[in-house]
Amino acid sequence: MIQAKTRAVLNALGNHDAEISILVIDDAAIAELNAQYLNRSGPTNVIAFPMLEGDFADINPAGLLGDVVISAETAHREALAAGIPMEERFTELLVHGILHLLGYDHEINDADAAVMEAKTRELMEMLKRDDE
């Protein structure tokens, strides 16, 4: 399921040969990453580590976009709170992380956030059609 959805999203975004790694961890592990790399305390739902930008972008192997790290515990809590299936929330977080790897950012300003939200909705709808 994860691999198929990832490939479908990457293909839809024109990254047919791209590779990413996906790590599913618990709240304690993602809280450590959140503190170490983002200077934020506590767990979060998803963190993306893009390889196309930053200090080592020039030595990045072709096609390697980066890493998406998802906390299964936070995703589960958020799914329960939203009244949606865990798989749906997990997929939203996966899409969100992939978009971050490709340069989308919701934290810069409202316009960028709106673009990222619209792209997320578009991709989620595509995935739902694929599941039918």
mmCIF file of N, CA and C in Angstrom:
data_model
loop_
_atom_site.group_PDB
_atom_site.id
_atom_site.type_symbol
_atom_site.label_atom_id
_atom_site.label_comp_id
_atom_site.label_asym_id
_atom_site.label_seq_id
_atom_site.Cartn_x
_atom_site.Cartn_y
_atom_site.Cartn_z
ATOM 1 N N MET A 1 0.814 -1.183 0.000
ATOM 2 C CA MET A 1 0.000 0.000 0.000
ATOM 3 C C MET A 1 0.866 1.258 0.000
ATOM 4 N N ILE A 2 1.837 1.346 0.881
ATOM 5 C CA ILE A 2 2.661 2.544 0.982
ATOM 6 C C ILE A 2 3.460 2.751 -0.305
ATOM 7 N N GLN A 3 4.069 1.697 -0.790
ATOM 8 C CA GLN A 3 4.887 1.815 -1.991
ATOM 9 C C GLN A 3 4.038 2.196 -3.200
ATOM 10 N N ALA A 4 2.883 1.588 -3.355
ATOM 11 C CA ALA A 4 2.021 1.890 -4.501
ATOM 12 C C ALA A 4 1.525 3.330 -4.459
ATOM 13 N N LYS A 5 1.118 3.793 -3.292
ATOM 14 C CA LYS A 5 0.639 5.175 -3.169
ATOM 15 C C LYS A 5 1.780 6.162 -3.400
ATOM 16 N N THR A 6 2.950 5.852 -2.890
ATOM 17 C CA THR A 6 4.109 6.714 -3.102
ATOM 18 C C THR A 6 4.429 6.826 -4.578
ATOM 19 N N ARG A 7 4.458 5.707 -5.262
ATOM 20 C CA ARG A 7 4.769 5.712 -6.694
ATOM 21 C C ARG A 7 3.704 6.481 -7.469
ATOM 22 N N ALA A 8 2.429 6.308 -7.111
ATOM 23 C CA ALA A 8 1.352 7.023 -7.795
ATOM 24 C C ALA A 8 1.496 8.538 -7.617
ATOM 25 N N VAL A 9 1.839 8.971 -6.417
ATOM 26 C CA VAL A 9 2.017 10.405 -6.149
ATOM 27 C C VAL A 9 3.222 10.934 -6.919
ATOM 28 N N LEU A 10 4.337 10.234 -6.850
ATOM 29 C CA LEU A 10 5.530 10.681 -7.571
ATOM 30 C C LEU A 10 5.268 10.757 -9.068
ATOM 31 N N ASN A 11 4.587 9.761 -9.624
ATOM 32 C CA ASN A 11 4.258 9.778 -11.049
ATOM 33 C C ASN A 11 3.356 10.957 -11.397
ATOM 34 N N ALA A 12 2.349 11.202 -10.560
ATOM 35 C CA ALA A 12 1.419 12.311 -10.806
ATOM 36 C C ALA A 12 2.134 13.654 -10.779
ATOM 37 N N LEU A 13 3.217 13.731 -10.020
ATOM 38 C CA LEU A 13 3.982 14.973 -9.916
ATOM 39 C C LEU A 13 5.129 15.033 -10.920
ATOM 40 N N GLY A 14 5.169 14.073 -11.851
ATOM 41 C CA GLY A 14 6.175 14.083 -12.905
ATOM 42 C C GLY A 14 7.543 13.592 -12.488
ATOM 43 N N ASN A 15 7.596 12.856 -11.397
ATOM 44 C CA ASN A 15 8.874 12.334 -10.887
ATOM 45 C C ASN A 15 8.890 10.810 -11.016
ATOM 46 N N HIS A 16 8.810 10.351 -12.234
ATOM 47 C CA HIS A 16 8.645 8.924 -12.515
ATOM 48 C C HIS A 16 9.812 8.061 -12.049
ATOM 49 N N ASP A 17 11.007 8.594 -12.085
ATOM 50 C CA ASP A 17 12.192 7.813 -11.709
ATOM 51 C C ASP A 17 12.730 8.176 -10.329
ATOM 52 N N ALA A 18 12.004 9.028 -9.619
ATOM 53 C CA ALA A 18 12.481 9.500 -8.323
ATOM 54 C C ALA A 18 12.409 8.397 -7.274
ATOM 55 N N GLU A 19 13.275 8.527 -6.277
ATOM 56 C CA GLU A 19 13.287 7.604 -5.145
ATOM 57 C C GLU A 19 13.205 8.403 -3.852
ATOM 58 N N ILE A 20 12.493 7.833 -2.887
ATOM 59 C CA ILE A 20 12.459 8.398 -1.544
ATOM 60 C C ILE A 20 12.548 7.244 -0.551
ATOM 61 N N SER A 21 12.901 7.577 0.661
ATOM 62 C CA SER A 21 12.803 6.580 1.717
ATOM 63 C C SER A 21 11.685 7.016 2.648
ATOM 64 N N ILE A 22 11.002 6.038 3.192
ATOM 65 C CA ILE A 22 9.890 6.294 4.108
ATOM 66 C C ILE A 22 10.173 5.524 5.383
ATOM 67 N N LEU A 23 10.131 6.240 6.491
ATOM 68 C CA LEU A 23 10.372 5.633 7.789
ATOM 69 C C LEU A 23 9.139 5.865 8.650
ATOM 70 N N VAL A 24 8.573 4.794 9.174
ATOM 71 C CA VAL A 24 7.408 4.880 10.056
ATOM 72 C C VAL A 24 7.901 4.549 11.461
ATOM 73 N N ILE A 25 7.737 5.512 12.372
ATOM 74 C CA ILE A 25 8.291 5.371 13.712
ATOM 75 C C ILE A 25 7.252 5.769 14.759
ATOM 76 N N ASP A 26 7.658 5.730 16.021
ATOM 77 C CA ASP A 26 6.748 6.105 17.103
ATOM 78 C C ASP A 26 7.000 7.553 17.530
ATOM 79 N N ASP A 27 6.188 8.030 18.467
ATOM 80 C CA ASP A 27 6.289 9.420 18.918
ATOM 81 C C ASP A 27 7.636 9.741 19.548
ATOM 82 N N ALA A 28 8.182 8.820 20.331
ATOM 83 C CA ALA A 28 9.471 9.086 20.983
ATOM 84 C C ALA A 28 10.568 9.314 19.945
ATOM 85 N N ALA A 29 10.601 8.492 18.919
ATOM 86 C CA ALA A 29 11.642 8.609 17.895
ATOM 87 C C ALA A 29 11.479 9.878 17.068
ATOM 88 N N ILE A 30 10.233 10.220 16.717
ATOM 89 C CA ILE A 30 10.059 11.427 15.905
ATOM 90 C C ILE A 30 10.290 12.683 16.741
ATOM 91 N N ALA A 31 10.026 12.603 18.050
ATOM 92 C CA ALA A 31 10.318 13.739 18.929
ATOM 93 C C ALA A 31 11.825 14.010 18.968
ATOM 94 N N GLU A 32 12.615 12.950 18.955
ATOM 95 C CA GLU A 32 14.075 13.114 18.916
ATOM 96 C C GLU A 32 14.514 13.797 17.628
ATOM 97 N N LEU A 33 13.972 13.351 16.493
ATOM 98 C CA LEU A 33 14.314 13.968 15.212
ATOM 99 C C LEU A 33 13.847 15.424 15.170
ATOM 100 N N ASN A 34 12.658 15.670 15.688
ATOM 101 C CA ASN A 34 12.097 17.012 15.714
ATOM 102 C C ASN A 34 12.997 17.960 16.507
ATOM 103 N N ALA A 35 13.496 17.493 17.638
ATOM 104 C CA ALA A 35 14.391 18.313 18.467
ATOM 105 C C ALA A 35 15.750 18.497 17.798
ATOM 106 N N GLN A 36 16.299 17.409 17.296
ATOM 107 C CA GLN A 36 17.650 17.442 16.739
ATOM 108 C C GLN A 36 17.746 18.274 15.466
ATOM 109 N N TYR A 37 16.774 18.134 14.561
ATOM 110 C CA TYR A 37 16.890 18.767 13.254
ATOM 111 C C TYR A 37 16.047 20.025 13.081
ATOM 112 N N LEU A 38 14.971 20.164 13.849
ATOM 113 C CA LEU A 38 14.086 21.324 13.681
ATOM 114 C C LEU A 38 14.019 22.207 14.922
ATOM 115 N N ASN A 39 14.735 21.818 15.977
ATOM 116 C CA ASN A 39 14.735 22.571 17.238
ATOM 117 C C ASN A 39 13.325 22.794 17.781
ATOM 118 N N ARG A 40 12.486 21.784 17.637
ATOM 119 C CA ARG A 40 11.123 21.831 18.150
ATOM 120 C C ARG A 40 10.952 20.703 19.160
ATOM 121 N N SER A 41 10.178 20.975 20.197
ATOM 122 C CA SER A 41 10.014 19.941 21.219
ATOM 123 C C SER A 41 8.754 19.123 20.970
ATOM 124 N N GLY A 42 8.835 17.861 21.352
ATOM 125 C CA GLY A 42 7.699 16.954 21.270
ATOM 126 C C GLY A 42 7.563 16.292 19.917
ATOM 127 N N PRO A 43 6.632 15.355 19.853
ATOM 128 C CA PRO A 43 6.409 14.633 18.602
ATOM 129 C C PRO A 43 5.649 15.489 17.591
ATOM 130 N N THR A 44 5.781 15.142 16.348
ATOM 131 C CA THR A 44 5.023 15.752 15.258
ATOM 132 C C THR A 44 4.525 14.618 14.380
ATOM 133 N N ASN A 45 3.701 14.913 13.407
ATOM 134 C CA ASN A 45 3.132 13.838 12.594
ATOM 135 C C ASN A 45 4.048 13.394 11.453
ATOM 136 N N VAL A 46 4.718 14.345 10.790
ATOM 137 C CA VAL A 46 5.580 13.999 9.658
ATOM 138 C C VAL A 46 6.726 15.001 9.573
ATOM 139 N N ILE A 47 7.888 14.497 9.198
ATOM 140 C CA ILE A 47 9.047 15.334 8.919
ATOM 141 C C ILE A 47 9.610 14.890 7.578
ATOM 142 N N ALA A 48 9.937 15.864 6.740
ATOM 143 C CA ALA A 48 10.558 15.571 5.451
ATOM 144 C C ALA A 48 11.986 16.095 5.460
ATOM 145 N N PHE A 49 12.890 15.284 4.948
ATOM 146 C CA PHE A 49 14.296 15.663 4.830
ATOM 147 C C PHE A 49 14.655 15.677 3.342
ATOM 148 N N PRO A 50 14.491 16.827 2.690
ATOM 149 C CA PRO A 50 14.756 16.899 1.249
ATOM 150 C C PRO A 50 16.247 16.831 0.927
ATOM 151 N N MET A 51 16.556 16.127 -0.132
ATOM 152 C CA MET A 51 17.940 16.002 -0.584
ATOM 153 C C MET A 51 18.242 16.939 -1.749
ATOM 154 N N LEU A 52 17.235 17.656 -2.238
ATOM 155 C CA LEU A 52 17.436 18.540 -3.382
ATOM 156 C C LEU A 52 17.871 19.936 -2.960
ATOM 157 N N GLU A 53 17.912 20.183 -1.665
ATOM 158 C CA GLU A 53 18.316 21.491 -1.165
ATOM 159 C C GLU A 53 19.226 21.296 0.034
ATOM 160 N N GLY A 54 19.897 22.349 0.426
ATOM 161 C CA GLY A 54 20.765 22.271 1.597
ATOM 162 C C GLY A 54 22.218 22.033 1.237
ATOM 163 N N ASP A 55 23.003 21.781 2.257
ATOM 164 C CA ASP A 55 24.458 21.680 2.125
ATOM 165 C C ASP A 55 24.938 20.574 1.198
ATOM 166 N N PHE A 56 24.178 19.494 1.101
ATOM 167 C CA PHE A 56 24.667 18.345 0.349
ATOM 168 C C PHE A 56 23.900 18.092 -0.947
ATOM 169 N N ALA A 57 23.134 19.079 -1.404
ATOM 170 C CA ALA A 57 22.335 18.907 -2.620
ATOM 171 C C ALA A 57 23.204 18.616 -3.835
ATOM 172 N N ASP A 58 24.416 19.151 -3.862
ATOM 173 C CA ASP A 58 25.287 18.960 -5.018
ATOM 174 C C ASP A 58 25.899 17.567 -5.110
ATOM 175 N N ILE A 59 25.832 16.781 -4.033
ATOM 176 C CA ILE A 59 26.360 15.413 -4.091
ATOM 177 C C ILE A 59 25.245 14.374 -4.065
ATOM 178 N N ASN A 60 24.020 14.831 -4.211
ATOM 179 C CA ASN A 60 22.850 13.968 -4.170
ATOM 180 C C ASN A 60 22.792 13.077 -5.416
ATOM 181 N N PRO A 61 22.661 11.768 -5.247
ATOM 182 C CA PRO A 61 22.491 10.890 -6.411
ATOM 183 C C PRO A 61 21.238 11.275 -7.201
ATOM 184 N N ALA A 62 21.321 11.185 -8.497
ATOM 185 C CA ALA A 62 20.200 11.551 -9.366
ATOM 186 C C ALA A 62 18.943 10.787 -8.970
ATOM 187 N N GLY A 63 17.868 11.512 -8.845
ATOM 188 C CA GLY A 63 16.582 10.886 -8.569
ATOM 189 C C GLY A 63 16.245 10.672 -7.110
ATOM 190 N N LEU A 64 17.195 10.909 -6.208
ATOM 191 C CA LEU A 64 16.933 10.702 -4.794
ATOM 192 C C LEU A 64 16.371 11.993 -4.205
ATOM 193 N N LEU A 65 15.082 11.984 -3.847
ATOM 194 C CA LEU A 65 14.415 13.185 -3.344
ATOM 195 C C LEU A 65 14.647 13.412 -1.864
ATOM 196 N N GLY A 66 14.761 12.350 -1.078
ATOM 197 C CA GLY A 66 14.972 12.505 0.353
ATOM 198 C C GLY A 66 14.184 11.498 1.161
ATOM 199 N N ASP A 67 13.937 11.872 2.418
ATOM 200 C CA ASP A 67 13.302 10.968 3.375
ATOM 201 C C ASP A 67 12.012 11.581 3.916
ATOM 202 N N VAL A 68 11.012 10.727 4.086
ATOM 203 C CA VAL A 68 9.771 11.113 4.756
ATOM 204 C C VAL A 68 9.658 10.238 6.001
ATOM 205 N N VAL A 69 9.506 10.883 7.154
ATOM 206 C CA VAL A 69 9.399 10.178 8.430
ATOM 207 C C VAL A 69 8.021 10.471 9.008
ATOM 208 N N ILE A 70 7.264 9.425 9.310
ATOM 209 C CA ILE A 70 5.898 9.564 9.806
ATOM 210 C C ILE A 70 5.768 8.876 11.156
ATOM 211 N N SER A 71 5.152 9.566 12.109
ATOM 212 C CA SER A 71 4.859 8.948 13.398
ATOM 213 C C SER A 71 3.510 8.233 13.297
ATOM 214 N N ALA A 72 3.538 6.916 13.421
ATOM 215 C CA ALA A 72 2.300 6.132 13.379
ATOM 216 C C ALA A 72 1.403 6.472 14.563
ATOM 217 N N GLU A 73 1.998 6.746 15.711
ATOM 218 C CA GLU A 73 1.191 7.066 16.901
ATOM 219 C C GLU A 73 0.445 8.382 16.720
ATOM 220 N N THR A 74 1.136 9.409 16.252
ATOM 221 C CA THR A 74 0.472 10.702 16.033
ATOM 222 C C THR A 74 -0.562 10.584 14.931
ATOM 223 N N ALA A 75 -0.240 9.877 13.857
ATOM 224 C CA ALA A 75 -1.199 9.687 12.768
ATOM 225 C C ALA A 75 -2.460 9.006 13.283
ATOM 226 N N HIS A 76 -2.292 8.022 14.142
ATOM 227 C CA HIS A 76 -3.443 7.310 14.698
ATOM 228 C C HIS A 76 -4.308 8.238 15.550
ATOM 229 N N ARG A 77 -3.678 9.011 16.406
ATOM 230 C CA ARG A 77 -4.428 9.973 17.240
ATOM 231 C C ARG A 77 -5.175 10.979 16.376
ATOM 232 N N GLU A 78 -4.502 11.482 15.356
ATOM 233 C CA GLU A 78 -5.132 12.474 14.478
ATOM 234 C C GLU A 78 -6.295 11.871 13.688
ATOM 235 N N ALA A 79 -6.152 10.625 13.270
ATOM 236 C CA ALA A 79 -7.241 9.946 12.564
ATOM 237 C C ALA A 79 -8.455 9.802 13.471
ATOM 238 N N LEU A 80 -8.221 9.375 14.706
ATOM 239 C CA LEU A 80 -9.322 9.241 15.664
ATOM 240 C C LEU A 80 -10.005 10.578 15.913
ATOM 241 N N ALA A 81 -9.215 11.630 16.099
ATOM 242 C CA ALA A 81 -9.764 12.960 16.366
ATOM 243 C C ALA A 81 -10.574 13.484 15.186
ATOM 244 N N ALA A 82 -10.142 13.156 13.975
ATOM 245 C CA ALA A 82 -10.832 13.623 12.768
ATOM 246 C C ALA A 82 -11.965 12.699 12.352
ATOM 247 N N GLY A 83 -12.053 11.523 12.968
ATOM 248 C CA GLY A 83 -13.086 10.569 12.601
ATOM 249 C C GLY A 83 -12.892 9.964 11.223
ATOM 250 N N ILE A 84 -11.622 9.774 10.852
ATOM 251 C CA ILE A 84 -11.316 9.177 9.552
ATOM 252 C C ILE A 84 -10.489 7.918 9.765
ATOM 253 N N PRO A 85 -10.449 7.044 8.770
ATOM 254 C CA PRO A 85 -9.623 5.841 8.906
ATOM 255 C C PRO A 85 -8.132 6.186 9.022
ATOM 256 N N MET A 86 -7.425 5.386 9.778
ATOM 257 C CA MET A 86 -5.983 5.569 9.956
ATOM 258 C C MET A 86 -5.270 5.588 8.605
ATOM 259 N N GLU A 87 -5.654 4.714 7.696
ATOM 260 C CA GLU A 87 -5.007 4.654 6.383
ATOM 261 C C GLU A 87 -5.135 5.988 5.648
ATOM 262 N N GLU A 88 -6.295 6.626 5.760
ATOM 263 C CA GLU A 88 -6.491 7.915 5.093
ATOM 264 C C GLU A 88 -5.568 8.979 5.684
ATOM 265 N N ARG A 89 -5.487 9.042 7.013
ATOM 266 C CA ARG A 89 -4.618 10.041 7.643
ATOM 267 C C ARG A 89 -3.163 9.772 7.311
ATOM 268 N N PHE A 90 -2.771 8.505 7.345
ATOM 269 C CA PHE A 90 -1.399 8.153 6.992
ATOM 270 C C PHE A 90 -1.088 8.606 5.568
ATOM 271 N N THR A 91 -2.022 8.376 4.652
ATOM 272 C CA THR A 91 -1.822 8.760 3.256
ATOM 273 C C THR A 91 -1.699 10.277 3.127
ATOM 274 N N GLU A 92 -2.513 11.028 3.866
ATOM 275 C CA GLU A 92 -2.404 12.494 3.856
ATOM 276 C C GLU A 92 -1.008 12.923 4.289
ATOM 277 N N LEU A 93 -0.487 12.297 5.321
ATOM 278 C CA LEU A 93 0.841 12.650 5.819
ATOM 279 C C LEU A 93 1.926 12.262 4.823
ATOM 280 N N LEU A 94 1.751 11.133 4.166
ATOM 281 C CA LEU A 94 2.695 10.702 3.141
ATOM 282 C C LEU A 94 2.733 11.712 1.999
ATOM 283 N N VAL A 95 1.564 12.112 1.519
ATOM 284 C CA VAL A 95 1.472 13.109 0.444
ATOM 285 C C VAL A 95 2.123 14.415 0.900
ATOM 286 N N HIS A 96 1.799 14.828 2.105
ATOM 287 C CA HIS A 96 2.354 16.061 2.659
ATOM 288 C C HIS A 96 3.877 16.012 2.665
ATOM 289 N N GLY A 97 4.430 14.909 3.136
ATOM 290 C CA GLY A 97 5.882 14.761 3.178
ATOM 291 C C GLY A 97 6.505 14.774 1.799
ATOM 292 N N ILE A 98 5.885 14.091 0.852
ATOM 293 C CA ILE A 98 6.408 14.073 -0.523
ATOM 294 C C ILE A 98 6.395 15.483 -1.111
ATOM 295 N N LEU A 99 5.325 16.211 -0.876
ATOM 296 C CA LEU A 99 5.268 17.583 -1.383
ATOM 297 C C LEU A 99 6.386 18.438 -0.792
ATOM 298 N N HIS A 100 6.685 18.250 0.485
ATOM 299 C CA HIS A 100 7.802 18.980 1.082
ATOM 300 C C HIS A 100 9.120 18.624 0.391
ATOM 301 N N LEU A 101 9.311 17.351 0.063
ATOM 302 C CA LEU A 101 10.541 16.948 -0.624
ATOM 303 C C LEU A 101 10.698 17.646 -1.966
ATOM 304 N N LEU A 102 9.562 17.992 -2.575
ATOM 305 C CA LEU A 102 9.582 18.630 -3.889
ATOM 306 C C LEU A 102 9.525 20.151 -3.809
ATOM 307 N N GLY A 103 9.677 20.688 -2.610
ATOM 308 C CA GLY A 103 9.783 22.133 -2.470
ATOM 309 C C GLY A 103 8.528 22.868 -2.051
ATOM 310 N N TYR A 104 7.422 22.168 -1.898
ATOM 311 C CA TYR A 104 6.209 22.823 -1.407
ATOM 312 C C TYR A 104 6.405 23.150 0.071
ATOM 313 N N ASP A 105 5.872 24.304 0.484
ATOM 314 C CA ASP A 105 6.032 24.707 1.878
ATOM 315 C C ASP A 105 4.807 25.495 2.320
ATOM 316 N N HIS A 106 4.241 25.112 3.435
ATOM 317 C CA HIS A 106 3.049 25.772 3.960
ATOM 318 C C HIS A 106 3.385 26.762 5.067
ATOM 319 N N GLU A 107 4.640 26.857 5.441
ATOM 320 C CA GLU A 107 5.020 27.704 6.571
ATOM 321 C C GLU A 107 5.544 29.077 6.158
ATOM 322 N N ILE A 108 5.748 29.306 4.867
ATOM 323 C CA ILE A 108 6.307 30.581 4.414
ATOM 324 C C ILE A 108 5.249 31.685 4.470
ATOM 325 N N ASN A 109 4.123 31.436 3.807
ATOM 326 C CA ASN A 109 3.040 32.420 3.805
ATOM 327 C C ASN A 109 1.723 31.725 3.451
ATOM 328 N N ASP A 110 0.632 32.466 3.557
ATOM 329 C CA ASP A 110 -0.694 31.890 3.316
ATOM 330 C C ASP A 110 -0.881 31.435 1.876
ATOM 331 N N ALA A 111 -0.291 32.146 0.939
ATOM 332 C CA ALA A 111 -0.436 31.767 -0.470
ATOM 333 C C ALA A 111 0.227 30.418 -0.738
ATOM 334 N N ASP A 112 1.428 30.236 -0.207
ATOM 335 C CA ASP A 112 2.114 28.946 -0.374
ATOM 336 C C ASP A 112 1.362 27.827 0.337
ATOM 337 N N ALA A 113 0.800 28.140 1.494
ATOM 338 C CA ALA A 113 0.010 27.144 2.229
ATOM 339 C C ALA A 113 -1.202 26.734 1.410
ATOM 340 N N ALA A 114 -1.854 27.691 0.769
ATOM 341 C CA ALA A 114 -3.030 27.391 -0.048
ATOM 342 C C ALA A 114 -2.666 26.521 -1.249
ATOM 343 N N VAL A 115 -1.531 26.796 -1.857
ATOM 344 C CA VAL A 115 -1.063 25.988 -2.989
ATOM 345 C C VAL A 115 -0.810 24.556 -2.533
ATOM 346 N N MET A 116 -0.145 24.401 -1.396
ATOM 347 C CA MET A 116 0.161 23.061 -0.887
ATOM 348 C C MET A 116 -1.114 22.321 -0.503
ATOM 349 N N GLU A 117 -2.053 22.998 0.121
ATOM 350 C CA GLU A 117 -3.322 22.369 0.490
ATOM 351 C C GLU A 117 -4.096 21.923 -0.749
ATOM 352 N N ALA A 118 -4.124 22.759 -1.782
ATOM 353 C CA ALA A 118 -4.835 22.408 -3.021
ATOM 354 C C ALA A 118 -4.190 21.198 -3.690
ATOM 355 N N LYS A 119 -2.866 21.165 -3.722
ATOM 356 C CA LYS A 119 -2.157 20.034 -4.333
ATOM 357 C C LYS A 119 -2.393 18.760 -3.526
ATOM 358 N N THR A 120 -2.440 18.888 -2.208
ATOM 359 C CA THR A 120 -2.722 17.729 -1.351
ATOM 360 C C THR A 120 -4.113 17.187 -1.657
ATOM 361 N N ARG A 121 -5.105 18.054 -1.721
ATOM 362 C CA ARG A 121 -6.476 17.615 -2.030
ATOM 363 C C ARG A 121 -6.537 16.928 -3.383
ATOM 364 N N GLU A 122 -5.872 17.516 -4.372
ATOM 365 C CA GLU A 122 -5.852 16.950 -5.726
ATOM 366 C C GLU A 122 -5.259 15.536 -5.717
ATOM 367 N N LEU A 123 -4.145 15.381 -5.033
ATOM 368 C CA LEU A 123 -3.488 14.073 -4.990
ATOM 369 C C LEU A 123 -4.308 13.058 -4.188
ATOM 370 N N MET A 124 -4.922 13.484 -3.103
ATOM 371 C CA MET A 124 -5.763 12.577 -2.316
ATOM 372 C C MET A 124 -6.948 12.105 -3.145
ATOM 373 N N GLU A 125 -7.563 13.001 -3.910
ATOM 374 C CA GLU A 125 -8.675 12.614 -4.786
ATOM 375 C C GLU A 125 -8.217 11.614 -5.843
ATOM 376 N N MET A 126 -7.044 11.843 -6.405
ATOM 377 C CA MET A 126 -6.503 10.914 -7.384
ATOM 378 C C MET A 126 -6.302 9.533 -6.772
ATOM 379 N N LEU A 127 -5.749 9.488 -5.566
ATOM 380 C CA LEU A 127 -5.512 8.215 -4.897
ATOM 381 C C LEU A 127 -6.819 7.507 -4.569
ATOM 382 N N LYS A 128 -7.844 8.266 -4.173
ATOM 383 C CA LYS A 128 -9.149 7.665 -3.880
ATOM 384 C C LYS A 128 -9.749 7.059 -5.139
ATOM 385 N N ARG A 129 -9.607 7.767 -6.284
ATOM 386 C CA ARG A 129 -10.110 7.214 -7.558
ATOM 387 C C ARG A 129 -9.358 5.933 -7.911
ATOM 388 N N ASP A 130 -8.040 5.922 -7.671
ATOM 389 C CA ASP A 130 -7.235 4.753 -7.957
ATOM 390 C C ASP A 130 -7.654 3.549 -7.120
ATOM 391 N N ASP A 131 -8.134 3.819 -5.896
ATOM 392 C CA ASP A 131 -8.550 2.738 -4.988
ATOM 393 C C ASP A 131 -9.897 2.144 -5.370
ATOM 394 N N GLU A 132 -10.666 2.873 -6.164
ATOM 395 C CA GLU A 132 -12.024 2.391 -6.521
ATOM 396 C C GLU A 132 -11.993 1.313 -7.562
#
